[in-house]
């Protein structure tokens, strides 16, 4: 398996929506697909180093290249999710840089994730649910950790801290996931007629209403 290439860019190629480089490595030319935002970094004749993910299929082999190892590793995590193939994984990394993408997944920002070509709401939800814990622990282990999203979005809600704590405990006891709860709380806070900061019962009712709407 090819995991890393170092050589000279001798040409670029384009096939439909796919774009990449032809790289001369010790007299052998490798066609490597890249995100478009990476293509602009390299001009013909320039020396380049790429971390590679190789996909082997019956009809041939495809190489996907990334300037940084961390981004290649993130790509591998993305395509391990059911329904997310290499092209969709590259599309996600085209739409967001690695830090933005990790934060979007940890926050459950489905709108941001769905901006990537081919990513619908169901796939965005699957990414957020399946990768939240894995990406948090992976980011902490990586050589150049990404800045993880904190809980400032929840702390900034117009609700008293004690009421917020009880509300989150209650919703988790009802079986809701953390990212579902956070999305519901943000939606309630955005309403003009949001509950009073001290009215935990009203926040609970409105949050449950929001959660039931999403489930429907």
mmCIF file of C-alpha atoms in Angstrom:
data_model
loop_
_atom_site.group_PDB
_atom_site.id
_atom_site.type_symbol
_atom_site.label_atom_id
_atom_site.label_comp_id
_atom_site.label_asym_id
_atom_site.label_seq_id
_atom_site.Cartn_x
_atom_site.Cartn_y
_atom_site.Cartn_z
ATOM 1 C CA UNK A 1 0.000 0.000 0.000
ATOM 2 C CA UNK A 2 1.181 3.518 -0.801
ATOM 3 C CA UNK A 3 1.027 5.824 2.216
ATOM 4 C CA UNK A 4 3.393 8.666 1.329
ATOM 5 C CA UNK A 5 4.845 10.214 -1.827
ATOM 6 C CA UNK A 6 7.562 12.765 -2.405
ATOM 7 C CA UNK A 7 8.374 14.090 -5.836
ATOM 8 C CA UNK A 8 7.898 16.758 -8.476
ATOM 9 C CA UNK A 9 4.586 17.958 -9.847
ATOM 10 C CA UNK A 10 4.735 17.522 -13.616
ATOM 11 C CA UNK A 11 1.086 17.936 -14.610
ATOM 12 C CA UNK A 12 -2.470 18.343 -13.357
ATOM 13 C CA UNK A 13 -5.532 16.393 -14.431
ATOM 14 C CA UNK A 14 -9.300 16.703 -14.271
ATOM 15 C CA UNK A 15 -11.993 14.062 -14.783
ATOM 16 C CA UNK A 16 -15.503 15.357 -14.199
ATOM 17 C CA UNK A 17 -15.568 16.813 -10.696
ATOM 18 C CA UNK A 18 -12.344 15.017 -9.753
ATOM 19 C CA UNK A 19 -9.049 16.883 -9.871
ATOM 20 C CA UNK A 20 -5.501 15.989 -9.073
ATOM 21 C CA UNK A 21 -1.808 15.969 -9.871
ATOM 22 C CA UNK A 22 0.642 13.781 -11.729
ATOM 23 C CA UNK A 23 3.709 13.471 -9.520
ATOM 24 C CA UNK A 24 7.088 12.192 -10.662
ATOM 25 C CA UNK A 25 8.627 10.058 -7.939
ATOM 26 C CA UNK A 26 11.979 8.587 -8.994
ATOM 27 C CA UNK A 27 10.876 8.304 -12.616
ATOM 28 C CA UNK A 28 7.400 6.918 -11.898
ATOM 29 C CA UNK A 29 4.332 9.112 -12.423
ATOM 30 C CA UNK A 30 1.557 8.778 -9.843
ATOM 31 C CA UNK A 31 -1.898 10.251 -10.417
ATOM 32 C CA UNK A 32 -3.163 11.574 -7.093
ATOM 33 C CA UNK A 33 -6.574 13.098 -6.435
ATOM 34 C CA UNK A 34 -6.623 16.154 -4.140
ATOM 35 C CA UNK A 35 -9.116 18.647 -2.759
ATOM 36 C CA UNK A 36 -9.156 21.719 -4.985
ATOM 37 C CA UNK A 37 -7.969 23.981 -2.158
ATOM 38 C CA UNK A 38 -4.743 21.955 -2.037
ATOM 39 C CA UNK A 39 -4.099 22.106 -5.776
ATOM 40 C CA UNK A 40 -3.441 25.831 -5.708
ATOM 41 C CA UNK A 41 -0.513 25.413 -3.346
ATOM 42 C CA UNK A 42 1.620 23.673 -5.948
ATOM 43 C CA UNK A 43 2.808 24.900 -9.339
ATOM 44 C CA UNK A 44 4.282 22.763 -12.127
ATOM 45 C CA UNK A 45 7.848 21.778 -11.385
ATOM 46 C CA UNK A 46 7.498 22.331 -7.665
ATOM 47 C CA UNK A 47 8.614 19.752 -5.145
ATOM 48 C CA UNK A 48 5.803 18.250 -3.085
ATOM 49 C CA UNK A 49 5.220 15.787 -0.287
ATOM 50 C CA UNK A 50 1.832 14.132 0.135
ATOM 51 C CA UNK A 51 0.336 11.707 2.632
ATOM 52 C CA UNK A 52 -1.624 9.122 0.659
ATOM 53 C CA UNK A 53 -4.700 7.006 1.162
ATOM 54 C CA UNK A 54 -4.907 4.199 -1.407
ATOM 55 C CA UNK A 55 -8.226 2.698 -2.482
ATOM 56 C CA UNK A 56 -7.979 -0.645 -4.269
ATOM 57 C CA UNK A 57 -10.936 -1.853 -6.329
ATOM 58 C CA UNK A 58 -11.457 -4.539 -8.949
ATOM 59 C CA UNK A 59 -11.271 -1.971 -11.748
ATOM 60 C CA UNK A 60 -8.114 -0.254 -10.509
ATOM 61 C CA UNK A 61 -6.400 1.753 -7.818
ATOM 62 C CA UNK A 62 -7.046 5.345 -6.696
ATOM 63 C CA UNK A 63 -4.737 7.568 -4.669
ATOM 64 C CA UNK A 64 -5.972 10.442 -2.489
ATOM 65 C CA UNK A 65 -3.363 12.938 -1.348
ATOM 66 C CA UNK A 66 -3.110 15.357 1.586
ATOM 67 C CA UNK A 67 -0.334 17.817 2.505
ATOM 68 C CA UNK A 68 -0.653 16.947 6.213
ATOM 69 C CA UNK A 69 -0.777 13.522 7.820
ATOM 70 C CA UNK A 70 -3.465 14.639 10.261
ATOM 71 C CA UNK A 71 -5.808 15.517 7.397
ATOM 72 C CA UNK A 72 -5.173 12.136 5.732
ATOM 73 C CA UNK A 73 -5.975 10.405 9.041
ATOM 74 C CA UNK A 74 -9.170 12.451 9.416
ATOM 75 C CA UNK A 75 -10.159 11.417 5.884
ATOM 76 C CA UNK A 76 -9.748 7.761 6.903
ATOM 77 C CA UNK A 77 -11.985 8.277 9.917
ATOM 78 C CA UNK A 78 -14.672 9.898 7.761
ATOM 79 C CA UNK A 79 -14.799 7.133 5.167
ATOM 80 C CA UNK A 80 -15.098 4.481 7.888
ATOM 81 C CA UNK A 81 -18.669 5.725 8.455
ATOM 82 C CA UNK A 82 -21.273 3.680 6.615
ATOM 83 C CA UNK A 83 -22.386 5.477 3.465
ATOM 84 C CA UNK A 84 -19.395 7.828 3.329
ATOM 85 C CA UNK A 85 -17.077 6.934 0.452
ATOM 86 C CA UNK A 86 -13.773 8.525 -0.573
ATOM 87 C CA UNK A 87 -15.405 11.121 -2.831
ATOM 88 C CA UNK A 88 -17.761 12.244 -0.090
ATOM 89 C CA UNK A 89 -14.911 12.289 2.416
ATOM 90 C CA UNK A 90 -12.896 14.516 0.105
ATOM 91 C CA UNK A 91 -15.953 16.710 -0.444
ATOM 92 C CA UNK A 92 -16.265 17.237 3.324
ATOM 93 C CA UNK A 93 -12.613 18.261 3.524
ATOM 94 C CA UNK A 94 -13.121 20.536 0.519
ATOM 95 C CA UNK A 95 -16.047 22.262 2.194
ATOM 96 C CA UNK A 96 -14.278 22.743 5.555
ATOM 97 C CA UNK A 97 -10.719 22.766 6.760
ATOM 98 C CA UNK A 98 -9.984 19.997 9.316
ATOM 99 C CA UNK A 99 -10.570 22.167 12.376
ATOM 100 C CA UNK A 100 -13.895 23.475 11.044
ATOM 101 C CA UNK A 101 -15.010 19.972 10.098
ATOM 102 C CA UNK A 102 -14.188 18.450 13.483
ATOM 103 C CA UNK A 103 -15.987 21.279 15.260
ATOM 104 C CA UNK A 104 -19.040 20.904 12.997
ATOM 105 C CA UNK A 105 -19.220 17.185 13.831
ATOM 106 C CA UNK A 106 -18.743 17.701 17.568
ATOM 107 C CA UNK A 107 -21.349 20.474 17.626
ATOM 108 C CA UNK A 108 -23.810 18.498 15.530
ATOM 109 C CA UNK A 109 -23.909 21.351 13.022
ATOM 110 C CA UNK A 110 -25.901 19.509 10.356
ATOM 111 C CA UNK A 111 -26.336 22.592 8.211
ATOM 112 C CA UNK A 112 -22.574 23.067 7.933
ATOM 113 C CA UNK A 113 -21.954 19.389 7.165
ATOM 114 C CA UNK A 114 -24.712 19.320 4.547
ATOM 115 C CA UNK A 115 -22.950 22.051 2.588
ATOM 116 C CA UNK A 116 -20.511 19.418 1.336
ATOM 117 C CA UNK A 117 -21.453 17.985 -2.068
ATOM 118 C CA UNK A 118 -23.413 14.751 -1.741
ATOM 119 C CA UNK A 119 -23.968 15.017 2.018
ATOM 120 C CA UNK A 120 -27.637 14.987 2.998
ATOM 121 C CA UNK A 121 -29.219 15.447 6.416
ATOM 122 C CA UNK A 122 -29.227 11.724 7.252
ATOM 123 C CA UNK A 123 -25.552 11.351 6.420
ATOM 124 C CA UNK A 124 -24.723 14.500 8.386
ATOM 125 C CA UNK A 125 -26.589 13.092 11.404
ATOM 126 C CA UNK A 126 -24.729 9.795 11.074
ATOM 127 C CA UNK A 127 -21.393 11.600 11.013
ATOM 128 C CA UNK A 128 -22.277 13.622 14.111
ATOM 129 C CA UNK A 129 -23.553 10.644 16.090
ATOM 130 C CA UNK A 130 -20.942 8.054 15.116
ATOM 131 C CA UNK A 131 -17.833 10.248 15.159
ATOM 132 C CA UNK A 132 -18.378 12.589 18.087
ATOM 133 C CA UNK A 133 -16.549 10.512 20.705
ATOM 134 C CA UNK A 134 -13.988 9.100 18.302
ATOM 135 C CA UNK A 135 -12.987 12.495 16.942
ATOM 136 C CA UNK A 136 -12.696 13.990 20.421
ATOM 137 C CA UNK A 137 -10.291 11.274 21.585
ATOM 138 C CA UNK A 138 -8.454 11.203 18.232
ATOM 139 C CA UNK A 139 -7.885 14.933 18.315
ATOM 140 C CA UNK A 140 -6.421 14.720 21.793
ATOM 141 C CA UNK A 141 -3.980 12.006 20.678
ATOM 142 C CA UNK A 142 -2.883 13.631 17.410
ATOM 143 C CA UNK A 143 0.570 15.156 17.107
ATOM 144 C CA UNK A 144 -0.890 18.582 16.304
ATOM 145 C CA UNK A 145 -4.244 18.565 18.110
ATOM 146 C CA UNK A 146 -7.156 20.398 16.604
ATOM 147 C CA UNK A 147 -8.826 22.912 18.866
ATOM 148 C CA UNK A 148 -11.866 21.060 20.130
ATOM 149 C CA UNK A 149 -15.211 22.700 20.531
ATOM 150 C CA UNK A 150 -15.991 23.513 24.152
ATOM 151 C CA UNK A 151 -19.400 23.875 25.740
ATOM 152 C CA UNK A 152 -19.488 27.648 25.418
ATOM 153 C CA UNK A 153 -22.621 27.378 23.267
ATOM 154 C CA UNK A 154 -24.472 25.799 26.188
ATOM 155 C CA UNK A 155 -22.937 28.017 28.859
ATOM 156 C CA UNK A 156 -24.046 31.085 26.922
ATOM 157 C CA UNK A 157 -27.713 30.060 26.957
ATOM 158 C CA UNK A 158 -30.083 32.472 28.756
ATOM 159 C CA UNK A 159 -30.850 29.994 31.557
ATOM 160 C CA UNK A 160 -29.573 29.793 35.106
ATOM 161 C CA UNK A 161 -26.704 27.342 35.624
ATOM 162 C CA UNK A 162 -28.544 25.164 38.151
ATOM 163 C CA UNK A 163 -31.654 24.961 35.973
ATOM 164 C CA UNK A 164 -29.489 24.087 32.967
ATOM 165 C CA UNK A 165 -27.751 21.282 34.846
ATOM 166 C CA UNK A 166 -31.061 19.755 35.954
ATOM 167 C CA UNK A 167 -32.464 20.119 32.448
ATOM 168 C CA UNK A 168 -29.534 18.282 30.821
ATOM 169 C CA UNK A 169 -29.654 15.482 33.415
ATOM 170 C CA UNK A 170 -33.393 15.031 32.836
ATOM 171 C CA UNK A 171 -33.106 14.919 29.061
ATOM 172 C CA UNK A 172 -30.183 12.472 29.174
ATOM 173 C CA UNK A 173 -32.210 10.247 31.529
ATOM 174 C CA UNK A 174 -34.941 10.234 28.885
ATOM 175 C CA UNK A 175 -32.423 8.786 26.418
ATOM 176 C CA UNK A 176 -31.458 11.825 24.376
ATOM 177 C CA UNK A 177 -27.889 12.253 23.126
ATOM 178 C CA UNK A 178 -25.773 15.254 24.126
ATOM 179 C CA UNK A 179 -25.684 16.737 20.623
ATOM 180 C CA UNK A 180 -29.488 16.360 20.290
ATOM 181 C CA UNK A 181 -29.945 18.195 23.585
ATOM 182 C CA UNK A 182 -27.584 20.984 22.612
ATOM 183 C CA UNK A 183 -29.323 21.521 19.274
ATOM 184 C CA UNK A 184 -32.721 21.661 21.001
ATOM 185 C CA UNK A 185 -31.506 24.104 23.647
ATOM 186 C CA UNK A 186 -30.001 26.411 21.044
ATOM 187 C CA UNK A 187 -33.262 26.313 19.075
ATOM 188 C CA UNK A 188 -35.302 27.215 22.172
ATOM 189 C CA UNK A 189 -32.905 30.041 23.011
ATOM 190 C CA UNK A 190 -33.317 31.462 19.490
ATOM 191 C CA UNK A 191 -37.094 31.841 19.885
ATOM 192 C CA UNK A 192 -38.459 35.294 20.619
ATOM 193 C CA UNK A 193 -40.770 33.879 23.307
ATOM 194 C CA UNK A 194 -38.077 31.839 25.047
ATOM 195 C CA UNK A 195 -38.681 30.898 28.705
ATOM 196 C CA UNK A 196 -37.391 32.889 31.631
ATOM 197 C CA UNK A 197 -33.867 32.059 32.760
ATOM 198 C CA UNK A 198 -35.099 30.650 36.067
ATOM 199 C CA UNK A 199 -38.011 28.615 34.650
ATOM 200 C CA UNK A 200 -36.458 25.175 34.244
ATOM 201 C CA UNK A 201 -39.832 23.475 33.721
ATOM 202 C CA UNK A 202 -40.639 25.727 30.773
ATOM 203 C CA UNK A 203 -37.206 25.076 29.248
ATOM 204 C CA UNK A 204 -37.845 21.353 29.615
ATOM 205 C CA UNK A 205 -41.243 21.557 27.905
ATOM 206 C CA UNK A 206 -39.885 23.607 25.011
ATOM 207 C CA UNK A 207 -36.834 21.371 24.628
ATOM 208 C CA UNK A 208 -39.015 18.260 24.499
ATOM 209 C CA UNK A 209 -41.204 19.942 21.906
ATOM 210 C CA UNK A 210 -38.152 20.680 19.775
ATOM 211 C CA UNK A 211 -36.823 17.160 20.187
ATOM 212 C CA UNK A 212 -40.149 15.619 19.168
ATOM 213 C CA UNK A 213 -40.250 17.848 16.061
ATOM 214 C CA UNK A 214 -36.779 16.641 15.031
ATOM 215 C CA UNK A 215 -37.764 13.021 15.638
ATOM 216 C CA UNK A 216 -40.829 13.495 13.445
#
